[in-house]
Structure formats: C-alpha cells, structure tokens
PDB file of C-alpha atoms in Angstrom:
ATOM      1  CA  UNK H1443      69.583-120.515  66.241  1.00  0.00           C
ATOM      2  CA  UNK H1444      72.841-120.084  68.530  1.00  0.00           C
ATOM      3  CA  UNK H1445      72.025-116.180  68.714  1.00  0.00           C
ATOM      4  CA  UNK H1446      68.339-116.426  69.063  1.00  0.00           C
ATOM      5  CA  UNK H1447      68.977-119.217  72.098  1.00  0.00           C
ATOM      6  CA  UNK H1448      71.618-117.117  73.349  1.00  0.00           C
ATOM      7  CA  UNK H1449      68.801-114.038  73.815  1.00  0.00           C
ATOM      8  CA  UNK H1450      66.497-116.280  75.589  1.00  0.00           C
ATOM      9  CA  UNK H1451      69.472-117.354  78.342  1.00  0.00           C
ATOM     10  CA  UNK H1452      70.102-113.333  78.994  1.00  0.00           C
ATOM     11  CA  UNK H1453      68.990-112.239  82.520  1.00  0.00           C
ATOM     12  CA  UNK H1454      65.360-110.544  82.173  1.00  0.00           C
ATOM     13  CA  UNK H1455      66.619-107.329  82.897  1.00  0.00           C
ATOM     14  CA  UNK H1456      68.839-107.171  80.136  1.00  0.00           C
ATOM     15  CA  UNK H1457      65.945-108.416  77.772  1.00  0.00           C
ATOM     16  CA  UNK H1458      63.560-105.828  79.088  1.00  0.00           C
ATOM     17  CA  UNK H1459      66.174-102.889  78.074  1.00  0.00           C
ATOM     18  CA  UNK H1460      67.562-104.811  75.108  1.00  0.00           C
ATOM     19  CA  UNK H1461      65.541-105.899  71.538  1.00  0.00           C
ATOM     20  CA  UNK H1462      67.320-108.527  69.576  1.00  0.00           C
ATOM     21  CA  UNK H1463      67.028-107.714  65.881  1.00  0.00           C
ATOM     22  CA  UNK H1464      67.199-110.084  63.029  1.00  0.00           C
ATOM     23  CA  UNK H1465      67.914-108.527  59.401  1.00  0.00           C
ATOM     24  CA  UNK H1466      68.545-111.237  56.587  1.00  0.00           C
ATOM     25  CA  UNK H1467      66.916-113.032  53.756  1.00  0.00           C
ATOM     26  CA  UNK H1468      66.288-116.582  55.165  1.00  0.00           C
ATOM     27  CA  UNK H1469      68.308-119.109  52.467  1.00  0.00           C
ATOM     28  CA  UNK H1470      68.870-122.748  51.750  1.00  0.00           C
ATOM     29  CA  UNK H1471      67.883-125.153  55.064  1.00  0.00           C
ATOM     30  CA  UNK H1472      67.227-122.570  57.124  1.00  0.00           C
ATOM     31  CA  UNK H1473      64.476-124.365  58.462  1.00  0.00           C
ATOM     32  CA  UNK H1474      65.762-124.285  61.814  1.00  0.00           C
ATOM     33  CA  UNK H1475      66.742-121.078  62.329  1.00  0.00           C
ATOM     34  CA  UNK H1476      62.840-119.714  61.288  1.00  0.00           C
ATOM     35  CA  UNK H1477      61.508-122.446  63.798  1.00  0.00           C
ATOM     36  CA  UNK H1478      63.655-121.012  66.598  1.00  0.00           C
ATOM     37  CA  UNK H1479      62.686-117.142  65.798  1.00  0.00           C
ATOM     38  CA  UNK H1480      59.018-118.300  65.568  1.00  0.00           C
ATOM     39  CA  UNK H1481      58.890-120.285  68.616  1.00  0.00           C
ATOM     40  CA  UNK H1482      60.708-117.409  70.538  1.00  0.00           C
ATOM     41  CA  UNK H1483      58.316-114.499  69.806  1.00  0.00           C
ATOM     42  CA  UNK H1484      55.508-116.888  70.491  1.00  0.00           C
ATOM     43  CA  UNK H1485      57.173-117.108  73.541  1.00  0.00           C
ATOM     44  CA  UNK H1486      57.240-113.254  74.688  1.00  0.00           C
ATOM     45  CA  UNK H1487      61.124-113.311  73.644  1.00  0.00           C
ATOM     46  CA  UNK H1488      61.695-109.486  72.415  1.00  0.00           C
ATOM     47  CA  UNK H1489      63.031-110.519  68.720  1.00  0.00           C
ATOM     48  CA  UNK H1490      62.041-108.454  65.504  1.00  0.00           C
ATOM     49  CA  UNK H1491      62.586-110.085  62.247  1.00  0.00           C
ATOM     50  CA  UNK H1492      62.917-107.676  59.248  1.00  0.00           C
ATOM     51  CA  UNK H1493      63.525-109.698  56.524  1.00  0.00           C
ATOM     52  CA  UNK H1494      65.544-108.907  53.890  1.00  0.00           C
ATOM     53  CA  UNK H1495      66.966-105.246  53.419  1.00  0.00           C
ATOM     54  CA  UNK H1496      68.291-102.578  51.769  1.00  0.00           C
ATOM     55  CA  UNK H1497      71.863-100.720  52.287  1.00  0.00           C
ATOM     56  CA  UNK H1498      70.203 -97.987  53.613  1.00  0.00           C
ATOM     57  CA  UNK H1499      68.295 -99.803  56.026  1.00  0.00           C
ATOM     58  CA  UNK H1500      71.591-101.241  57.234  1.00  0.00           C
ATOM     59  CA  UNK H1501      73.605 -98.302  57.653  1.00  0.00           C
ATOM     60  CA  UNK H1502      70.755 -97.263  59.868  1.00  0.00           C
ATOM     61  CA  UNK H1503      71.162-100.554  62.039  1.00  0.00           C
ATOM     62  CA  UNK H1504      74.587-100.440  62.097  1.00  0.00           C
ATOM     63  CA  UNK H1505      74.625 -96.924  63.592  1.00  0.00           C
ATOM     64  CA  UNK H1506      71.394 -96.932  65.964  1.00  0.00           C
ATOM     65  CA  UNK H1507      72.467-100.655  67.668  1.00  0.00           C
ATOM     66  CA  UNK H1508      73.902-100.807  70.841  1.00  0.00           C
ATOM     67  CA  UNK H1509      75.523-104.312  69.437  1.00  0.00           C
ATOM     68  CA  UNK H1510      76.674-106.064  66.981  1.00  0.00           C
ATOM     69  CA  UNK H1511      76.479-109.593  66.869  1.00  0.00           C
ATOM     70  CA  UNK H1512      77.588-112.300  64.608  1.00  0.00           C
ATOM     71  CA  UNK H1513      77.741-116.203  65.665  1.00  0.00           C
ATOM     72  CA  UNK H1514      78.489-117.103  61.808  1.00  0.00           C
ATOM     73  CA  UNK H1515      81.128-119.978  61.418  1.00  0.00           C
ATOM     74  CA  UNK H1516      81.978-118.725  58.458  1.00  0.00           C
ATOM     75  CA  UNK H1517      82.774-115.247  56.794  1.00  0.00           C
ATOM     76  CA  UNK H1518      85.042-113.868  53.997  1.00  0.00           C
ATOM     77  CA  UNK H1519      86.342-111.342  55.102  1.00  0.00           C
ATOM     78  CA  UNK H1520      83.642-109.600  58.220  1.00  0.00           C
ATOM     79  CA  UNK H1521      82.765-106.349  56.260  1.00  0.00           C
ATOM     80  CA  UNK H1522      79.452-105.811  58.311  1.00  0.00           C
ATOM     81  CA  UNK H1523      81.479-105.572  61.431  1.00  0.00           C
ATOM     82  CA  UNK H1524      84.033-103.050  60.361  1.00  0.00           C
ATOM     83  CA  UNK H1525      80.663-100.969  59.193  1.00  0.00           C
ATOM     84  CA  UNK H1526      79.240-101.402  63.221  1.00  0.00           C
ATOM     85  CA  UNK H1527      82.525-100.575  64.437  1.00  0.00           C
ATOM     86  CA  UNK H1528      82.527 -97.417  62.169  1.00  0.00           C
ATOM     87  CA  UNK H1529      79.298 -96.990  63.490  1.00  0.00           C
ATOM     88  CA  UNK H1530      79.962 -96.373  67.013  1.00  0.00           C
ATOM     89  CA  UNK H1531      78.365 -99.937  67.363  1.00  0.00           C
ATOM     90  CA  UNK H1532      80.189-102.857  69.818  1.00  0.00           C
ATOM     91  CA  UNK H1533      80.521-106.123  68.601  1.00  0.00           C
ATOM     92  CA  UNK H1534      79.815-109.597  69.889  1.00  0.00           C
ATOM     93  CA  UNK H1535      81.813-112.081  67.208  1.00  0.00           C
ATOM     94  CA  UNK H1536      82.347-116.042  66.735  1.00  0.00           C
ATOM     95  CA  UNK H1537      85.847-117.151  67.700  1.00  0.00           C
ATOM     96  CA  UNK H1538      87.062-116.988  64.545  1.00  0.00           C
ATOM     97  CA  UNK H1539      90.044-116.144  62.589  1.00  0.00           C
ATOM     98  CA  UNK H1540      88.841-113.537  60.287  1.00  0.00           C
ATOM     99  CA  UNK H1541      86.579-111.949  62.774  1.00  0.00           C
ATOM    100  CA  UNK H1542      90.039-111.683  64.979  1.00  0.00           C
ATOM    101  CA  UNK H1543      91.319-109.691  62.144  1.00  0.00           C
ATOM    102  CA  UNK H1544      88.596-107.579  61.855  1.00  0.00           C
ATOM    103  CA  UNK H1545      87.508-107.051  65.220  1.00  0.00           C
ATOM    104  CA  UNK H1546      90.547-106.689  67.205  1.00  0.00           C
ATOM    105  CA  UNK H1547      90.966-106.625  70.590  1.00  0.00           C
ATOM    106  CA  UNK H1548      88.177-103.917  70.597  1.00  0.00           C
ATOM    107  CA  UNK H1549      85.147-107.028  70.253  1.00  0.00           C
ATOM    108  CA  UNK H1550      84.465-110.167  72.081  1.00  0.00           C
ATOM    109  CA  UNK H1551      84.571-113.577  71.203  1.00  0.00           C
ATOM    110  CA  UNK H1552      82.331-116.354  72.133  1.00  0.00           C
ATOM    111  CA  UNK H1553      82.385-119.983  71.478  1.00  0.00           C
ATOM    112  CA  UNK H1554      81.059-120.699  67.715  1.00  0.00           C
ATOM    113  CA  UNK H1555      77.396-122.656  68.414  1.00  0.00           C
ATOM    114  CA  UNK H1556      78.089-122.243  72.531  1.00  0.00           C
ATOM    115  CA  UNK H1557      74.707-120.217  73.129  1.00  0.00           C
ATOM    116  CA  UNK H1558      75.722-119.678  76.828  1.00  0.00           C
ATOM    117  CA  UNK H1559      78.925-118.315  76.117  1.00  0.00           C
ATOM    118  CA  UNK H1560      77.520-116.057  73.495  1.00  0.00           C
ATOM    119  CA  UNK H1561      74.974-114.810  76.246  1.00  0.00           C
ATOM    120  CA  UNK H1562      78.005-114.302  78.854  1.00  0.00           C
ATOM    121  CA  UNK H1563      79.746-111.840  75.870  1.00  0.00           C
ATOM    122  CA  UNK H1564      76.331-110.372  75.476  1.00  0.00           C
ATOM    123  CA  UNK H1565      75.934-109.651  78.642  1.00  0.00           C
ATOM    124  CA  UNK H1566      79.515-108.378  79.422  1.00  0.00           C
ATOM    125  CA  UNK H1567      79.388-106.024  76.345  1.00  0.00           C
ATOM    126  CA  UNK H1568      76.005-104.436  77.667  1.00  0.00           C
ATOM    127  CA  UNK H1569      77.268-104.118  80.966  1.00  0.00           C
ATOM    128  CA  UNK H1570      80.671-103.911  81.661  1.00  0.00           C
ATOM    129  CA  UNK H1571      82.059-100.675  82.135  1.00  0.00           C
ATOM    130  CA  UNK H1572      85.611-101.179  81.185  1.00  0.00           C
ATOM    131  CA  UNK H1573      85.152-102.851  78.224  1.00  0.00           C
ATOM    132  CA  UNK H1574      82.444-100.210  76.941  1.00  0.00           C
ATOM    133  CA  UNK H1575      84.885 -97.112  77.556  1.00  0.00           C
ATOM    134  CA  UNK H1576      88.161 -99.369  76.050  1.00  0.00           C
ATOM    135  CA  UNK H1577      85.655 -99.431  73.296  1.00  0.00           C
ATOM    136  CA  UNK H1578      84.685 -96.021  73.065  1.00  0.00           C
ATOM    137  CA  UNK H1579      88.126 -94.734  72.809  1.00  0.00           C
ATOM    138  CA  UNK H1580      89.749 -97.151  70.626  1.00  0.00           C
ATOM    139  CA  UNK H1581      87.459 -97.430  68.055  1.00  0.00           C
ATOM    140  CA  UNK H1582      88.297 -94.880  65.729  1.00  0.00           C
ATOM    141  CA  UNK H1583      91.964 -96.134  65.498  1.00  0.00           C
ATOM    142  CA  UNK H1584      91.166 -99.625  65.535  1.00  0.00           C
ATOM    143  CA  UNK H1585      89.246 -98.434  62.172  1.00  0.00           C
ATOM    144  CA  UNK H1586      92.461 -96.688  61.123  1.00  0.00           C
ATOM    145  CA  UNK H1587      94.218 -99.835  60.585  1.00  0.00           C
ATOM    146  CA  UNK H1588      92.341-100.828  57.581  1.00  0.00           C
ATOM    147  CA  UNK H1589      91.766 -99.115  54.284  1.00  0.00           C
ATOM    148  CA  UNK H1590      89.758 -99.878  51.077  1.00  0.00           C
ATOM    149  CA  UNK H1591      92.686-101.056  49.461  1.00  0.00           C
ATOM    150  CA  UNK H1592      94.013-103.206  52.347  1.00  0.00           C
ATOM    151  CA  UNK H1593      90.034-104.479  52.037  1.00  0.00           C
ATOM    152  CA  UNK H1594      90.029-105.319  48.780  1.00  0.00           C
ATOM    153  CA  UNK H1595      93.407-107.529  48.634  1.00  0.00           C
ATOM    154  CA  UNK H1596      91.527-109.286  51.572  1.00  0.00           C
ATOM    155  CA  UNK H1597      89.110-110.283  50.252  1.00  0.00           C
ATOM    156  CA  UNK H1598      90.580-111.502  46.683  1.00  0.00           C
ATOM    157  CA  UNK H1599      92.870-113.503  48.901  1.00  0.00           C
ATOM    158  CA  UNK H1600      90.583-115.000  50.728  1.00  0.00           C
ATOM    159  CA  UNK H1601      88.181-115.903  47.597  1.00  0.00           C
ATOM    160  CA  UNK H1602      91.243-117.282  46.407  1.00  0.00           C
ATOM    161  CA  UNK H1603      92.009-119.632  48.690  1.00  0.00           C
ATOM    162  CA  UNK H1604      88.597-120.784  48.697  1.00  0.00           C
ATOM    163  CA  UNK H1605      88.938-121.558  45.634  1.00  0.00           C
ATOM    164  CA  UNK H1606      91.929-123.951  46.077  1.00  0.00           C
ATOM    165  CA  UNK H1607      90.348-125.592  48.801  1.00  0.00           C
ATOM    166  CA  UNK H1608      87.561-126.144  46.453  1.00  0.00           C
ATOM    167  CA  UNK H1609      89.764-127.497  43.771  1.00  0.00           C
ATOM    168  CA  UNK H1610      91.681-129.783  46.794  1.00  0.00           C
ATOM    169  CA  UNK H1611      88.600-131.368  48.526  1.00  0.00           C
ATOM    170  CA  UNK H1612      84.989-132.048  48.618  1.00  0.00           C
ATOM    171  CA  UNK H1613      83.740-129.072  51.211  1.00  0.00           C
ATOM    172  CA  UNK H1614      80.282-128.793  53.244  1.00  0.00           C
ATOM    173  CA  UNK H1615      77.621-126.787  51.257  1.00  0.00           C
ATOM    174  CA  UNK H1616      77.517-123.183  53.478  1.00  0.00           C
ATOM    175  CA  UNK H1617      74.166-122.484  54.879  1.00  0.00           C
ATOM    176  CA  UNK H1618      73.346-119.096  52.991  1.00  0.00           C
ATOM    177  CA  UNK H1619      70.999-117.580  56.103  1.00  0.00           C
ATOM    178  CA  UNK H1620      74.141-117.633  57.969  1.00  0.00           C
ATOM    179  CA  UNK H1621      76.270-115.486  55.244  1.00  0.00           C
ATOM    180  CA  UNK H1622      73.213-112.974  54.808  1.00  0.00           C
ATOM    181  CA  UNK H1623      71.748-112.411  58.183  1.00  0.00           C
ATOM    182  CA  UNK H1624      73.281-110.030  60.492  1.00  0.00           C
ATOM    183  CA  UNK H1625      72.191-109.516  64.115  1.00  0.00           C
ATOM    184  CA  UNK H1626      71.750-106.656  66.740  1.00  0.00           C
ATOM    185  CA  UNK H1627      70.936-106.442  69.646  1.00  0.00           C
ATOM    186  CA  UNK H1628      68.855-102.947  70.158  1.00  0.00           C
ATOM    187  CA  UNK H1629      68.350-100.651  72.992  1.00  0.00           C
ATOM    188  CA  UNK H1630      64.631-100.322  72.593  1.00  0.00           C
ATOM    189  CA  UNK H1631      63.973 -96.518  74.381  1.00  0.00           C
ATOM    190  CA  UNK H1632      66.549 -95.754  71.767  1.00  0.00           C
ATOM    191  CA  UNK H1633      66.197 -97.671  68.774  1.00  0.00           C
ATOM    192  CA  UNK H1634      62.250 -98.066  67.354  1.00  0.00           C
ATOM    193  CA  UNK H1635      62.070 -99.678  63.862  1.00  0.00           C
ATOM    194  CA  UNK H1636      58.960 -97.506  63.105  1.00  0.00           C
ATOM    195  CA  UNK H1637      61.441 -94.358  63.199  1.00  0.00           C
ATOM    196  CA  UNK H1638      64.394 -95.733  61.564  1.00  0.00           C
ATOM    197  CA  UNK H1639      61.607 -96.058  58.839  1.00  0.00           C
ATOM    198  CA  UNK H1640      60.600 -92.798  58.849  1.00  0.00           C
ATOM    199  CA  UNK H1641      64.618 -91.692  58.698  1.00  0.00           C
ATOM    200  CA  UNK H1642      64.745 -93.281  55.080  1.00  0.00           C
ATOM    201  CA  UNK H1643      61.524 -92.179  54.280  1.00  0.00           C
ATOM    202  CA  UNK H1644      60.403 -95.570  52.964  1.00  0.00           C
ATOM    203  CA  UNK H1645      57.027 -95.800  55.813  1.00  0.00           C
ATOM    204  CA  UNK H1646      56.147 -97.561  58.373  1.00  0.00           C
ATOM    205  CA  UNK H1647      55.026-101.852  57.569  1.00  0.00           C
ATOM    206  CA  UNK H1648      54.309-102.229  61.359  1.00  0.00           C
ATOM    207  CA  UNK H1649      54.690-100.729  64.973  1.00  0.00           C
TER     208      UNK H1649
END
C-alpha cells in the first residue's frame, strides 16, 4: 500500500505519461494491500494488476519499464533489481541494506513505508536529467560488479543468517505479497500489456 499511495501523491502529469504496474501473487494478510489497489482504480488511478506471472512475463517487464520500484522492508538478497538494472530499467528502492548492495549509487532510496518520499524518488527518477544519464552510462558496469557466483554466496549467507536469527529469537511472520510482488512504473505510449502479450505469444486476457 506504500507504492500504490505513493502513485496517487505523483503530480497528474506524471500519472498521465506514467502506468503503475503491479505483478505478484497476493499472499498471507494481504488484505490491505488488495483494498488499496481496488479503491485506487475505482478511483481513475492508472494501476494494472496482473496477478501472478511467469519468468517470461517478467523479463518482459523488466526490460519494457521505465522503473523499477520496490518499497519491500525486507529482501534476501534483491535479485529482481539486478534483472531491471540489466534491463536498461531505473530503480526506485526501500532504504535498505541489501538493496544498497544491489543497487548502488546508480538507484534511489526512499523512506521504507514514507509514501511521500517514495513519490519525491519517483518523481526525480522520471524527471531528472542528471540522474537518468548517470544512469544510462553506469549501468552496465555497475552490473559488472556482480557475478553468478558472487550471487550465489549471497544469498546462502544471507539464508544463513536468517537462520540464526531464527534459532536466537522469536521474529515477525513476513508478509508473503511483499516478497512476491514487484512493481513498475510504465511509460504507457511505450509499454501496452496487450503487446507484451502478444511478444510471448501467450494472447491477449484484456485491453
């Protein structure tokens, strides 16, 4: 609901150019999070909810968007955002260690749950110049720095201190919408979900 809020405070202009696109099986208490996508569409808010899908489905996001965005709290290890970046795609990340790591100083950081200062970085990554071209040359080797194997040992470290922390104290059940859904936000003259279905071939559910 941060994200979806964080749409709705983004100047008109922006909203007119820009689709926000939700991809993500909805999970345990996510309640919420389906009120505040229903009550925004009823609401004329440009928001497209796919549902669950497929890998092909999200390489296609990943390299159509014009953003990435993530306000999870939590993630082990931020794979979806080293696929946008290899994508050619910007992202917009929660202030978080691990998305540090994986986003660099190519990404911006908002505020975890601060909907306004998610719509500020939103806003700033559409817009801004500077930080579009930094991103547009720096990409490439900002992906350099990693490697499957350098992946990998990430992400068994990280499981394993999870683990320990488990074994150490009694920790919050993790909302599971928030580790499946992934966010976009979409240029809509470029990026029309009845085409990227046509691309895989798999037809077209709606216009």
């Amino acid at each position: 609901s941060t994200l979806i809020k964080a749409y709705t405070l983004l100047p008109k202009k922006i909203k007119a150019e820009y689709s926000l696109v939700i991809a993500g099986g909805m999970g345990w208490k996510s309640e919420e999070s389906e009120k505040s996508i229903d009550d925004a569409i009823k609401n004329g808010e440009n928001i497209k909810y796919l549902g669950y899908i497929d890998q092909k489905m999200s390489n296609a996001l990943h390299q159509q968007a014009s953003l990435h965005v993530s306000a999870s709290t939590y993630e082990g290890f931020g794979m979806p955002v080293l696929e946008s970046i290899a994508g050619d795609t910007m992202t917009v990340l929660s202030d978080i260690p691990v998305y540090h790591e994986v986003g660099g100083d190519i990404s911006l950081f908002a505020k975890p749950k601060d909907s306004l200062d998610f719509a500020h970085k939103i806003e700033e990554a559409l817009t801004n110049k500077k930080h579009i071209d930094y991103f547009s040359k720096n990409y490439q080797k900002h992906l350099g720095s990693f490697s499957w194997e350098k992946n990998i040992k990430n992400i068994l470290q990280k499981r394993e201190e999870e683990e320990l922390k488990k074994q150490k104290t009694l920790i919050q059940p993790i909302n599971p919408y928030q580790l499946m859904q992934s966010h976009w936000i979409a240029q809509i003259p470029s990026f029309n979900i009845s085409n990227v279905y046509r691309s895989l071939g798999i037809g077209v559910p709606y216009e």
